[in-house]
mmCIF file of C-alpha atoms and ligand atoms in Angstrom:
data_model
loop_
_atom_site.group_PDB
_atom_site.id
_atom_site.type_symbol
_atom_site.label_atom_id
_atom_site.label_comp_id
_atom_site.label_asym_id
_atom_site.label_seq_id
_atom_site.Cartn_x
_atom_site.Cartn_y
_atom_site.Cartn_z
ATOM 1 C CA MET A 1 -49.359 59.704 -25.644
ATOM 2 C CA ARG A 2 -50.200 57.162 -22.897
ATOM 3 C CA LYS A 3 -52.661 57.397 -20.006
ATOM 4 C CA ILE A 4 -51.522 55.038 -17.272
ATOM 5 C CA THR A 5 -53.309 54.164 -14.051
ATOM 6 C CA ALA A 6 -52.889 51.767 -11.116
ATOM 7 C CA ASP A 7 -54.333 51.242 -7.623
ATOM 8 C CA LEU A 8 -51.811 53.670 -6.212
ATOM 9 C CA ILE A 9 -49.353 56.158 -7.700
ATOM 10 C CA LEU A 10 -46.401 57.157 -5.575
ATOM 11 C CA PRO A 11 -44.932 60.322 -7.103
ATOM 12 C CA ILE A 12 -42.462 60.511 -4.116
ATOM 13 C CA SER A 13 -42.307 64.319 -4.257
ATOM 14 C CA LEU A 14 -46.101 64.541 -3.770
ATOM 15 C CA LYS A 15 -48.595 62.616 -1.642
ATOM 16 C CA PRO A 16 -49.624 59.143 -2.855
ATOM 17 C CA ILE A 17 -52.543 59.274 -5.308
ATOM 18 C CA ARG A 18 -55.212 56.534 -5.201
ATOM 19 C CA ASN A 19 -56.610 55.704 -8.644
ATOM 20 C CA GLY A 20 -54.589 58.452 -10.241
ATOM 21 C CA VAL A 21 -53.764 58.765 -13.922
ATOM 22 C CA ILE A 22 -50.337 59.656 -15.300
ATOM 23 C CA ILE A 23 -50.356 61.139 -18.776
ATOM 24 C CA VAL A 24 -47.043 60.889 -20.616
ATOM 25 C CA ASP A 25 -45.899 61.881 -24.086
ATOM 26 C CA ASP A 26 -44.123 59.540 -26.509
ATOM 27 C CA ASN A 27 -40.758 60.335 -24.888
ATOM 28 C CA GLY A 28 -41.972 59.421 -21.403
ATOM 29 C CA LYS A 29 -42.270 63.029 -20.265
ATOM 30 C CA ILE A 30 -44.958 63.568 -17.638
ATOM 31 C CA LEU A 31 -47.631 65.911 -18.997
ATOM 32 C CA LYS A 32 -50.277 65.664 -16.284
ATOM 33 C CA LEU A 33 -51.305 63.859 -13.073
ATOM 34 C CA ASP A 34 -55.044 63.407 -12.859
ATOM 35 C CA ASP A 35 -57.980 61.458 -11.364
ATOM 36 C CA ARG A 36 -59.289 58.259 -12.947
ATOM 37 C CA ARG A 37 -62.898 59.460 -12.731
ATOM 38 C CA ASN A 38 -62.129 61.983 -15.461
ATOM 39 C CA TYR A 39 -61.464 59.231 -18.020
ATOM 40 C CA ASP A 40 -63.237 56.418 -19.789
ATOM 41 C CA ASP A 41 -61.592 53.072 -18.932
ATOM 42 C CA LEU A 42 -61.172 52.365 -22.644
ATOM 43 C CA GLU A 43 -58.597 55.122 -23.039
ATOM 44 C CA LEU A 44 -56.528 53.986 -20.029
ATOM 45 C CA GLU A 45 -53.763 51.435 -19.438
ATOM 46 C CA ILE A 46 -54.952 49.933 -16.150
ATOM 47 C CA TYR A 47 -52.582 48.044 -13.821
ATOM 48 C CA ASP A 48 -52.880 46.309 -10.445
ATOM 49 C CA GLY A 49 -50.316 47.559 -7.960
ATOM 50 C CA VAL A 50 -48.258 50.646 -7.244
ATOM 51 C CA ILE A 51 -46.475 52.883 -9.739
ATOM 52 C CA VAL A 52 -43.207 54.472 -8.602
ATOM 53 C CA PRO A 53 -40.523 56.506 -10.436
ATOM 54 C CA GLY A 54 -37.590 54.770 -12.129
ATOM 55 C CA PHE A 55 -34.935 53.578 -9.690
ATOM 56 C CA ILE A 56 -31.531 55.203 -9.255
ATOM 57 C CA ASN A 57 -28.554 52.911 -8.678
ATOM 58 C CA ALA A 58 -26.212 55.207 -6.780
ATOM 59 C CA HIS A 59 -23.253 52.812 -6.708
ATOM 60 C CA CYS A 60 -22.103 50.224 -9.222
ATOM 61 C CA HIS A 61 -18.900 48.961 -10.855
ATOM 62 C CA LEU A 62 -20.228 47.970 -14.260
ATOM 63 C CA GLU A 63 -16.695 47.112 -15.445
ATOM 64 C CA LEU A 64 -16.521 44.206 -12.962
ATOM 65 C CA SER A 65 -19.599 42.472 -14.405
ATOM 66 C CA HIS A 66 -17.580 39.638 -15.960
ATOM 67 C CA MET A 67 -16.484 38.521 -12.478
ATOM 68 C CA LYS A 68 -19.965 37.427 -11.465
ATOM 69 C CA GLY A 69 -19.646 34.316 -9.283
ATOM 70 C CA LYS A 70 -15.821 34.346 -9.375
ATOM 71 C CA VAL A 71 -15.366 35.608 -5.821
ATOM 72 C CA GLY A 72 -16.893 33.540 -3.020
ATOM 73 C CA THR A 73 -19.240 35.036 -0.444
ATOM 74 C CA GLY A 74 -18.473 35.717 3.204
ATOM 75 C CA LYS A 75 -14.678 35.920 2.923
ATOM 76 C CA GLY A 76 -14.411 39.521 4.117
ATOM 77 C CA LEU A 77 -13.374 42.656 2.263
ATOM 78 C CA ILE A 78 -9.602 42.215 2.265
ATOM 79 C CA PRO A 79 -9.605 38.760 0.584
ATOM 80 C CA PHE A 80 -12.312 40.191 -1.693
ATOM 81 C CA ILE A 81 -10.101 43.086 -2.833
ATOM 82 C CA THR A 82 -7.200 40.673 -3.331
ATOM 83 C CA ASP A 83 -9.412 38.465 -5.512
ATOM 84 C CA VAL A 84 -10.639 41.429 -7.557
ATOM 85 C CA VAL A 85 -7.075 42.608 -8.165
ATOM 86 C CA THR A 86 -5.747 39.152 -9.059
ATOM 87 C CA LYS A 87 -8.704 37.595 -10.931
ATOM 88 C CA ARG A 88 -9.809 40.605 -12.924
ATOM 89 C CA ALA A 89 -8.121 39.766 -16.219
ATOM 90 C CA ALA A 90 -10.337 38.461 -19.028
ATOM 91 C CA SER A 91 -10.680 38.776 -22.786
ATOM 92 C CA GLU A 92 -11.994 42.024 -24.222
ATOM 93 C CA SER A 93 -15.081 40.343 -25.614
ATOM 94 C CA GLU A 94 -15.848 38.554 -22.347
ATOM 95 C CA ILE A 95 -15.677 41.889 -20.530
ATOM 96 C CA SER A 96 -17.776 43.866 -23.020
ATOM 97 C CA THR A 97 -20.432 41.145 -23.337
ATOM 98 C CA ALA A 98 -20.825 41.030 -19.556
ATOM 99 C CA ILE A 99 -21.091 44.834 -19.378
ATOM 100 C CA ALA A 100 -23.849 44.946 -22.022
ATOM 101 C CA LYS A 101 -25.720 42.137 -20.284
ATOM 102 C CA ALA A 102 -25.456 43.828 -16.891
ATOM 103 C CA GLU A 103 -26.752 47.108 -18.300
ATOM 104 C CA ALA A 104 -29.702 45.302 -19.905
ATOM 105 C CA GLU A 105 -30.432 43.669 -16.547
ATOM 106 C CA MET A 106 -30.483 47.064 -14.815
ATOM 107 C CA ILE A 107 -32.853 48.479 -17.436
ATOM 108 C CA LYS A 108 -35.179 45.494 -17.119
ATOM 109 C CA ASN A 109 -35.178 45.986 -13.344
ATOM 110 C CA GLY A 110 -36.412 49.553 -13.700
ATOM 111 C CA ILE A 111 -33.108 51.376 -13.109
ATOM 112 C CA VAL A 112 -32.839 54.657 -15.057
ATOM 113 C CA ALA A 113 -29.529 56.095 -13.860
ATOM 114 C CA VAL A 114 -26.310 54.803 -12.360
ATOM 115 C CA GLY A 115 -23.461 56.204 -10.300
ATOM 116 C CA ASP A 116 -20.734 54.019 -11.762
ATOM 117 C CA ILE A 117 -17.123 53.574 -10.672
ATOM 118 C CA SER A 118 -14.496 53.200 -13.406
ATOM 119 C CA ASN A 119 -10.822 52.330 -12.944
ATOM 120 C CA VAL A 120 -10.401 51.549 -16.647
ATOM 121 C CA THR A 121 -12.116 52.453 -19.916
ATOM 122 C CA ASP A 122 -13.956 49.136 -20.439
ATOM 123 C CA THR A 123 -17.500 50.504 -19.951
ATOM 124 C CA PHE A 124 -17.113 53.648 -22.045
ATOM 125 C CA ALA A 125 -18.305 52.166 -25.351
ATOM 126 C CA GLN A 126 -21.480 50.847 -23.709
ATOM 127 C CA LYS A 127 -22.091 54.158 -21.928
ATOM 128 C CA ALA A 128 -21.769 56.005 -25.246
ATOM 129 C CA LYS A 129 -24.936 54.237 -26.451
ATOM 130 C CA GLY A 130 -26.922 56.467 -24.086
ATOM 131 C CA ASN A 131 -29.232 53.726 -22.786
ATOM 132 C CA LEU A 132 -28.996 55.053 -19.219
ATOM 133 C CA ARG A 133 -27.859 58.261 -17.561
ATOM 134 C CA TYR A 134 -24.463 57.593 -15.999
ATOM 135 C CA TYR A 135 -22.442 59.547 -13.491
ATOM 136 C CA THR A 136 -19.030 58.010 -14.056
ATOM 137 C CA PHE A 137 -16.747 58.282 -11.058
ATOM 138 C CA VAL A 138 -13.240 57.647 -12.364
ATOM 139 C CA GLU A 139 -11.596 56.236 -9.283
ATOM 140 C CA PHE A 140 -8.016 56.934 -8.157
ATOM 141 C CA PHE A 141 -5.800 55.194 -5.582
ATOM 142 C CA ASP A 142 -2.098 55.057 -4.708
ATOM 143 C CA PHE A 143 -2.181 52.767 -1.649
ATOM 144 C CA LEU A 144 -1.226 55.672 0.640
ATOM 145 C CA GLN A 145 2.087 56.233 -1.171
ATOM 146 C CA ASP A 146 2.608 60.001 -1.439
ATOM 147 C CA ASP A 147 5.693 59.397 -3.588
ATOM 148 C CA ASN A 148 3.583 57.559 -6.107
ATOM 149 C CA ALA A 149 0.628 59.968 -6.173
ATOM 150 C CA GLN A 150 1.619 61.806 -9.353
ATOM 151 C CA VAL A 151 2.200 58.594 -11.331
ATOM 152 C CA GLU A 152 -1.151 57.152 -10.272
ATOM 153 C CA PHE A 153 -2.895 60.469 -10.855
ATOM 154 C CA ASP A 154 -1.584 60.571 -14.421
ATOM 155 C CA THR A 155 -2.636 56.955 -15.077
ATOM 156 C CA PHE A 156 -6.231 57.431 -13.942
ATOM 157 C CA LYS A 157 -6.454 60.945 -15.393
ATOM 158 C CA ALA A 158 -5.882 59.380 -18.809
ATOM 159 C CA VAL A 159 -8.934 57.162 -18.137
ATOM 160 C CA PHE A 160 -10.937 60.238 -17.129
ATOM 161 C CA ASP A 161 -9.891 62.115 -20.268
ATOM 162 C CA ALA A 162 -10.832 59.157 -22.476
ATOM 163 C CA LEU A 163 -14.497 59.342 -21.433
ATOM 164 C CA GLU A 164 -16.678 61.537 -23.581
ATOM 165 C CA VAL A 165 -19.857 62.042 -21.605
ATOM 166 C CA GLY A 166 -23.032 62.011 -23.632
ATOM 167 C CA GLU A 167 -26.009 64.281 -23.076
ATOM 168 C CA GLY A 168 -27.417 63.892 -19.568
ATOM 169 C CA SER A 169 -24.391 62.064 -18.201
ATOM 170 C CA LYS A 170 -21.485 63.375 -16.099
ATOM 171 C CA LYS A 171 -18.044 62.433 -14.809
ATOM 172 C CA SER A 172 -15.694 63.324 -11.976
ATOM 173 C CA LEU A 173 -12.372 62.220 -10.445
ATOM 174 C CA VAL A 174 -12.829 60.434 -7.134
ATOM 175 C CA PRO A 175 -10.757 58.843 -4.356
ATOM 176 C CA HIS A 176 -11.246 55.092 -3.839
ATOM 177 C CA ALA A 177 -11.254 54.952 -0.021
ATOM 178 C CA PRO A 178 -9.491 56.554 2.958
ATOM 179 C CA TYR A 179 -7.178 53.543 3.316
ATOM 180 C CA SER A 180 -5.959 53.688 -0.295
ATOM 181 C CA VAL A 181 -5.472 57.396 -1.080
ATOM 182 C CA SER A 182 -2.545 59.546 0.114
ATOM 183 C CA LYS A 183 -2.905 63.203 1.107
ATOM 184 C CA SER A 184 -1.023 64.227 -2.029
ATOM 185 C CA LEU A 185 -3.433 62.336 -4.273
ATOM 186 C CA PHE A 186 -6.473 63.716 -2.415
ATOM 187 C CA LYS A 187 -5.115 67.204 -3.065
ATOM 188 C CA MET A 188 -4.640 66.574 -6.789
ATOM 189 C CA LEU A 189 -8.202 65.259 -7.073
ATOM 190 C CA LYS A 190 -9.636 68.230 -5.230
ATOM 191 C CA GLU A 191 -7.865 70.650 -7.520
ATOM 192 C CA ALA A 192 -8.776 68.786 -10.702
ATOM 193 C CA ASN A 193 -12.479 68.634 -9.782
ATOM 194 C CA ALA A 194 -12.600 72.312 -8.857
ATOM 195 C CA ALA A 195 -11.252 73.107 -12.296
ATOM 196 C CA ASN A 196 -13.855 70.933 -14.051
ATOM 197 C CA ASP A 197 -17.313 71.650 -12.700
ATOM 198 C CA LYS A 198 -18.759 73.586 -9.777
ATOM 199 C CA ASN A 199 -21.678 71.180 -9.350
ATOM 200 C CA VAL A 200 -19.540 68.096 -9.150
ATOM 201 C CA THR A 201 -20.495 64.968 -7.210
ATOM 202 C CA ILE A 202 -17.777 62.886 -5.535
ATOM 203 C CA SER A 203 -17.959 59.306 -4.332
ATOM 204 C CA ILE A 204 -15.755 57.466 -1.816
ATOM 205 C CA HIS A 205 -15.937 53.986 -0.281
ATOM 206 C CA ASN A 206 -16.269 54.429 3.464
ATOM 207 C CA GLN A 207 -15.972 52.318 6.608
ATOM 208 C CA GLU A 208 -16.849 49.020 4.983
ATOM 209 C CA LEU A 209 -14.972 47.042 7.627
ATOM 210 C CA LYS A 210 -13.431 47.382 11.062
ATOM 211 C CA ALA A 211 -9.850 47.139 9.779
ATOM 212 C CA GLU A 212 -10.272 50.499 8.073
ATOM 213 C CA ASN A 213 -10.904 52.243 11.382
ATOM 214 C CA ASP A 214 -8.139 50.195 13.098
ATOM 215 C CA LEU A 215 -5.595 51.464 10.575
ATOM 216 C CA PHE A 216 -6.379 55.111 11.231
ATOM 217 C CA GLU A 217 -7.052 54.887 14.954
ATOM 218 C CA THR A 218 -4.059 52.777 16.028
ATOM 219 C CA LYS A 219 -2.171 51.611 12.895
ATOM 220 C CA THR A 220 -3.160 48.026 13.620
ATOM 221 C CA GLY A 221 -5.486 45.457 12.058
ATOM 222 C CA ASN A 222 -5.758 43.472 8.856
ATOM 223 C CA PHE A 223 -4.769 46.240 6.440
ATOM 224 C CA ILE A 224 -1.173 46.074 7.753
ATOM 225 C CA LYS A 225 -0.830 42.488 6.487
ATOM 226 C CA PHE A 226 -2.708 43.304 3.288
ATOM 227 C CA TYR A 227 -0.203 46.017 2.409
ATOM 228 C CA GLU A 228 2.725 43.781 3.380
ATOM 229 C CA SER A 229 1.440 41.021 1.091
ATOM 230 C CA PHE A 230 1.602 43.433 -1.843
ATOM 231 C CA GLY A 231 5.057 44.626 -0.812
ATOM 232 C CA ILE A 232 3.784 48.128 -0.010
ATOM 233 C CA SER A 233 5.393 49.958 2.885
ATOM 234 C CA LEU A 234 3.336 51.825 5.469
ATOM 235 C CA ASN A 235 6.443 53.203 7.202
ATOM 236 C CA ASP A 236 5.493 56.783 6.380
ATOM 237 C CA PHE A 237 1.871 56.325 7.449
ATOM 238 C CA GLU A 238 0.937 57.617 10.896
ATOM 239 C CA ALA A 239 -2.269 56.794 12.747
ATOM 240 C CA THR A 240 -4.498 59.826 13.166
ATOM 241 C CA GLY A 241 -6.202 58.517 16.312
ATOM 242 C CA GLU A 242 -9.619 59.051 14.734
ATOM 243 C CA SER A 243 -11.838 56.806 12.618
ATOM 244 C CA SER A 244 -11.098 56.678 8.893
ATOM 245 C CA ILE A 245 -13.866 59.033 7.745
ATOM 246 C CA HIS A 246 -12.163 61.956 9.509
ATOM 247 C CA TYR A 247 -9.121 61.562 7.265
ATOM 248 C CA ALA A 248 -11.403 61.699 4.212
ATOM 249 C CA LEU A 249 -13.243 64.767 5.504
ATOM 250 C CA GLU A 250 -9.985 66.639 6.109
ATOM 251 C CA ASN A 251 -8.892 66.003 2.552
ATOM 252 C CA MET A 252 -12.107 66.539 0.574
ATOM 253 C CA ASN A 253 -14.123 69.595 -0.436
ATOM 254 C CA PRO A 254 -17.353 70.069 1.567
ATOM 255 C CA ASN A 255 -18.781 72.221 -1.221
ATOM 256 C CA HIS A 256 -19.064 69.180 -3.459
ATOM 257 C CA LYS A 257 -21.908 66.697 -3.155
ATOM 258 C CA THR A 258 -20.249 63.654 -1.611
ATOM 259 C CA LEU A 259 -21.485 60.076 -1.630
ATOM 260 C CA PHE A 260 -20.134 57.912 1.177
ATOM 261 C CA ILE A 261 -20.490 54.305 0.085
ATOM 262 C CA HIS A 262 -21.244 51.341 2.427
ATOM 263 C CA ASN A 263 -20.779 52.904 5.905
ATOM 264 C CA THR A 264 -21.253 49.547 7.599
ATOM 265 C CA LYS A 265 -19.002 50.586 10.500
ATOM 266 C CA SER A 266 -20.022 54.262 10.707
ATOM 267 C CA THR A 267 -21.056 55.366 14.186
ATOM 268 C CA ILE A 268 -23.442 58.177 15.050
ATOM 269 C CA GLU A 269 -20.363 60.309 15.840
ATOM 270 C CA ASP A 270 -18.943 59.603 12.359
ATOM 271 C CA ILE A 271 -22.262 60.516 10.746
ATOM 272 C CA GLN A 272 -22.536 63.727 12.734
ATOM 273 C CA ALA A 273 -18.938 64.693 11.889
ATOM 274 C CA ALA A 274 -19.638 64.305 8.173
ATOM 275 C CA GLN A 275 -22.893 66.237 8.472
ATOM 276 C CA ARG A 276 -21.107 69.105 10.246
ATOM 277 C CA TRP A 277 -18.577 69.038 7.433
ATOM 278 C CA GLY A 278 -20.853 68.911 4.382
ATOM 279 C CA GLY A 279 -24.471 69.252 5.584
ATOM 280 C CA GLU A 280 -27.008 68.678 2.819
ATOM 281 C CA ASN A 281 -24.190 67.860 0.363
ATOM 282 C CA VAL A 282 -23.594 64.565 2.151
ATOM 283 C CA TYR A 283 -25.284 61.363 0.917
ATOM 284 C CA TRP A 284 -24.982 57.970 2.589
ATOM 285 C CA VAL A 285 -25.217 55.207 -0.006
ATOM 286 C CA THR A 286 -26.041 51.731 1.179
ATOM 287 C CA CYS A 287 -25.435 48.526 -0.815
ATOM 288 C CA PRO A 288 -26.968 45.926 1.514
ATOM 289 C CA ASN A 289 -26.628 42.839 -0.663
ATOM 290 C CA ALA A 290 -22.926 43.549 -1.271
ATOM 291 C CA ASN A 291 -22.421 43.982 2.475
ATOM 292 C CA LEU A 292 -24.132 40.650 3.041
ATOM 293 C CA TYR A 293 -22.138 39.051 0.210
ATOM 294 C CA ILE A 294 -18.710 40.252 1.361
ATOM 295 C CA GLU A 295 -18.777 40.934 5.105
ATOM 296 C CA ASN A 296 -22.151 39.434 6.053
ATOM 297 C CA SER A 297 -23.140 42.543 8.000
ATOM 298 C CA LEU A 298 -25.374 45.549 7.412
ATOM 299 C CA PRO A 299 -25.154 49.176 8.542
ATOM 300 C CA ASP A 300 -27.372 50.076 11.476
ATOM 301 C CA TYR A 301 -29.898 52.147 9.549
ATOM 302 C CA ARG A 302 -31.298 53.603 12.769
ATOM 303 C CA HIS A 303 -28.169 55.742 13.098
ATOM 304 C CA PHE A 304 -28.872 57.322 9.729
ATOM 305 C CA ILE A 305 -32.630 57.670 10.174
ATOM 306 C CA ASP A 306 -32.284 59.160 13.661
ATOM 307 C CA THR A 307 -29.830 61.771 12.408
ATOM 308 C CA ASN A 308 -32.205 62.600 9.524
ATOM 309 C CA VAL A 309 -29.559 62.416 6.780
ATOM 310 C CA ASN A 310 -29.790 61.756 3.030
ATOM 311 C CA ILE A 311 -29.690 58.039 2.197
ATOM 312 C CA ALA A 312 -29.503 56.484 -1.277
ATOM 313 C CA ILE A 313 -29.181 52.898 -2.511
ATOM 314 C CA GLY A 314 -26.680 51.107 -4.758
ATOM 315 C CA THR A 315 -26.189 47.566 -6.004
ATOM 316 C CA ASP A 316 -22.372 47.563 -6.052
ATOM 317 C CA SER A 317 -20.962 45.249 -8.736
ATOM 318 C CA LEU A 318 -21.868 41.764 -9.920
ATOM 319 C CA THR A 319 -18.604 40.647 -8.302
ATOM 320 C CA SER A 320 -20.217 41.228 -4.927
ATOM 321 C CA ASN A 321 -23.892 40.735 -5.670
ATOM 322 C CA TRP A 322 -26.196 38.123 -7.108
ATOM 323 C CA GLN A 323 -28.023 40.625 -9.370
ATOM 324 C CA LEU A 324 -28.283 44.335 -10.194
ATOM 325 C CA SER A 325 -31.705 45.246 -8.847
ATOM 326 C CA ILE A 326 -32.628 48.140 -6.580
ATOM 327 C CA LEU A 327 -35.860 46.333 -5.670
ATOM 328 C CA ASP A 328 -33.777 43.435 -4.349
ATOM 329 C CA GLU A 329 -31.726 45.900 -2.277
ATOM 330 C CA ILE A 330 -34.950 47.304 -0.819
ATOM 331 C CA LYS A 331 -36.096 43.765 -0.022
ATOM 332 C CA ALA A 332 -32.791 43.019 1.736
ATOM 333 C CA ILE A 333 -33.122 46.081 3.962
ATOM 334 C CA ALA A 334 -36.796 45.377 4.672
ATOM 335 C CA LYS A 335 -36.021 41.767 5.555
ATOM 336 C CA PHE A 336 -33.401 42.559 8.197
ATOM 337 C CA GLN A 337 -34.573 45.983 9.401
ATOM 338 C CA SER A 338 -38.321 45.711 8.956
ATOM 339 C CA TYR A 339 -39.147 48.829 11.002
ATOM 340 C CA ILE A 340 -38.271 51.067 8.043
ATOM 341 C CA PRO A 341 -41.443 52.131 6.184
ATOM 342 C CA LEU A 342 -41.629 51.128 2.516
ATOM 343 C CA GLU A 343 -42.291 54.689 1.468
ATOM 344 C CA MET A 344 -38.992 55.763 3.060
ATOM 345 C CA LEU A 345 -37.105 52.980 1.267
ATOM 346 C CA LEU A 346 -38.640 54.029 -2.043
ATOM 347 C CA ARG A 347 -37.512 57.606 -1.428
ATOM 348 C CA TRP A 348 -33.948 56.347 -0.900
ATOM 349 C CA ALA A 349 -34.258 54.350 -4.135
ATOM 350 C CA THR A 350 -35.499 57.223 -6.295
ATOM 351 C CA VAL A 351 -35.353 60.936 -5.545
ATOM 352 C CA ASN A 352 -32.439 60.776 -3.086
ATOM 353 C CA GLY A 353 -30.238 58.972 -5.601
ATOM 354 C CA ALA A 354 -31.297 61.384 -8.337
ATOM 355 C CA GLU A 355 -30.344 64.368 -6.164
ATOM 356 C CA ALA A 356 -27.064 62.748 -5.145
ATOM 357 C CA LEU A 357 -26.055 62.373 -8.794
ATOM 358 C CA GLY A 358 -27.461 65.770 -9.792
ATOM 359 C CA PHE A 359 -29.956 64.034 -12.095
ATOM 360 C CA ASP A 360 -33.102 65.306 -10.360
ATOM 361 C CA ASP A 361 -33.707 67.712 -13.244
ATOM 362 C CA THR A 362 -35.467 64.860 -15.065
ATOM 363 C CA LEU A 363 -35.377 61.845 -12.723
ATOM 364 C CA GLY A 364 -36.369 60.704 -9.234
ATOM 365 C CA SER A 365 -40.030 61.707 -8.928
ATOM 366 C CA ILE A 366 -43.255 61.615 -10.930
ATOM 367 C CA GLU A 367 -43.730 65.315 -11.627
ATOM 368 C CA VAL A 368 -44.971 67.258 -14.633
ATOM 369 C CA GLY A 369 -42.017 68.004 -16.920
ATOM 370 C CA LYS A 370 -39.791 65.171 -15.671
ATOM 371 C CA VAL A 371 -38.916 61.976 -17.587
ATOM 372 C CA PRO A 372 -38.465 59.707 -14.561
ATOM 373 C CA GLY A 373 -39.376 56.296 -15.991
ATOM 374 C CA LEU A 374 -42.304 54.438 -14.448
ATOM 375 C CA ASN A 375 -42.060 51.177 -12.515
ATOM 376 C CA LEU A 376 -44.994 48.997 -11.510
ATOM 377 C CA LEU A 377 -44.648 47.056 -8.263
ATOM 378 C CA ASN A 378 -47.166 44.257 -7.810
ATOM 379 C CA ILE A 379 -47.911 45.274 -4.237
ATOM 380 C CA GLY A 380 -51.435 44.758 -2.943
ATOM 381 C CA LYS A 381 -53.690 47.359 -1.377
ATOM 382 C CA ASP A 382 -52.059 46.696 2.014
ATOM 383 C CA PHE A 383 -48.871 48.265 0.600
ATOM 384 C CA LYS A 384 -46.737 45.396 1.941
ATOM 385 C CA LEU A 385 -43.534 44.293 0.271
ATOM 386 C CA THR A 386 -43.009 40.518 0.127
ATOM 387 C CA GLU A 387 -40.379 38.183 -1.291
ATOM 388 C CA LYS A 388 -42.678 37.782 -4.299
ATOM 389 C CA THR A 389 -42.863 41.489 -5.133
ATOM 390 C CA THR A 390 -41.561 42.136 -8.644
ATOM 391 C CA VAL A 391 -40.896 45.239 -10.716
ATOM 392 C CA THR A 392 -42.227 45.763 -14.240
ATOM 393 C CA LYS A 393 -40.789 48.633 -16.222
ATOM 394 C CA LEU A 394 -43.725 50.473 -17.827
ATOM 395 C CA ILE A 395 -41.572 53.248 -19.303
HETATM 396 ZN ZN1 ZN B 401 -17.884 49.791 -4.633
#
């Protein structure tokens, strides 16, 4: 048993507690929240700073960890995707070593669960060790080729079937992005998920760049050339006249929790359309450092705050980030959009991600009965985040 105290405890689900004590058992389960005056200092672990729940990384591609530093910054998403597709190959040991190292980095940075995209089986051995709770989103795409949907479905379904999820982890079959998934493939995914689990969570990359909207609104823009360069025909594709998210909404199940990833180019109208579609099941996941790395732009968070929607935070992969740290994502948002209160950012980083992944049974908030992990932030009494703020994993 440990009795842990700091200047401030931020349970997230409850009001902040000054000079509170958290009592945990040997497995990290919260037994009691109490007041420091009820204890002798000698029986307490006393820290300077703020204690928050373990962080949830709502979007990662652990299997791309070996590509750290291989793709330059600021080139834009389309050259980025081309680089990922063409430079991905590496030896098995190089890939697995990088995956283990990246997971260790996340743990050190106070991350306790991950929503992780898989196109291949490379991460499955590491996930089987049970070091973190993973929601594995096995990701499907057919580059909008209805004729090819069944072949691609079968390929990625084999990846899905190869994953044995350990206790506390989950998996689902997800579409990559509106611009890369045909209607036929969307339909197959919807049916397969309905057959698997009622409480499924889905993830889809959304509106990461202007070209995505251009393709759907007017069949113009940089995706036309991208497809041509891979020898893929868009002859059968017709513009819908609406932004790309509408195509996704028409082809997905609003009864499933759905994580929209990136949303850099989402307008208030797009956000409202998705909210009308899925309501509380909709989560908007932001990966600010990846947006800065690839496109050098951020979503306008005011649109999401003003519409009072669920927001969570992800790191994306080491191919498009300098590190895997939710604290560094919070710092990036705070640096460029400093009007957002720290407490709100910490909510995005903890309980919202836990709910999005369906892991809020044990994670996301410091509550009796949960096993959320405890992170110490060396923030002073003014509760101000600075460049120097660090995270220390206490549990
Ligand atoms: Zn991604």
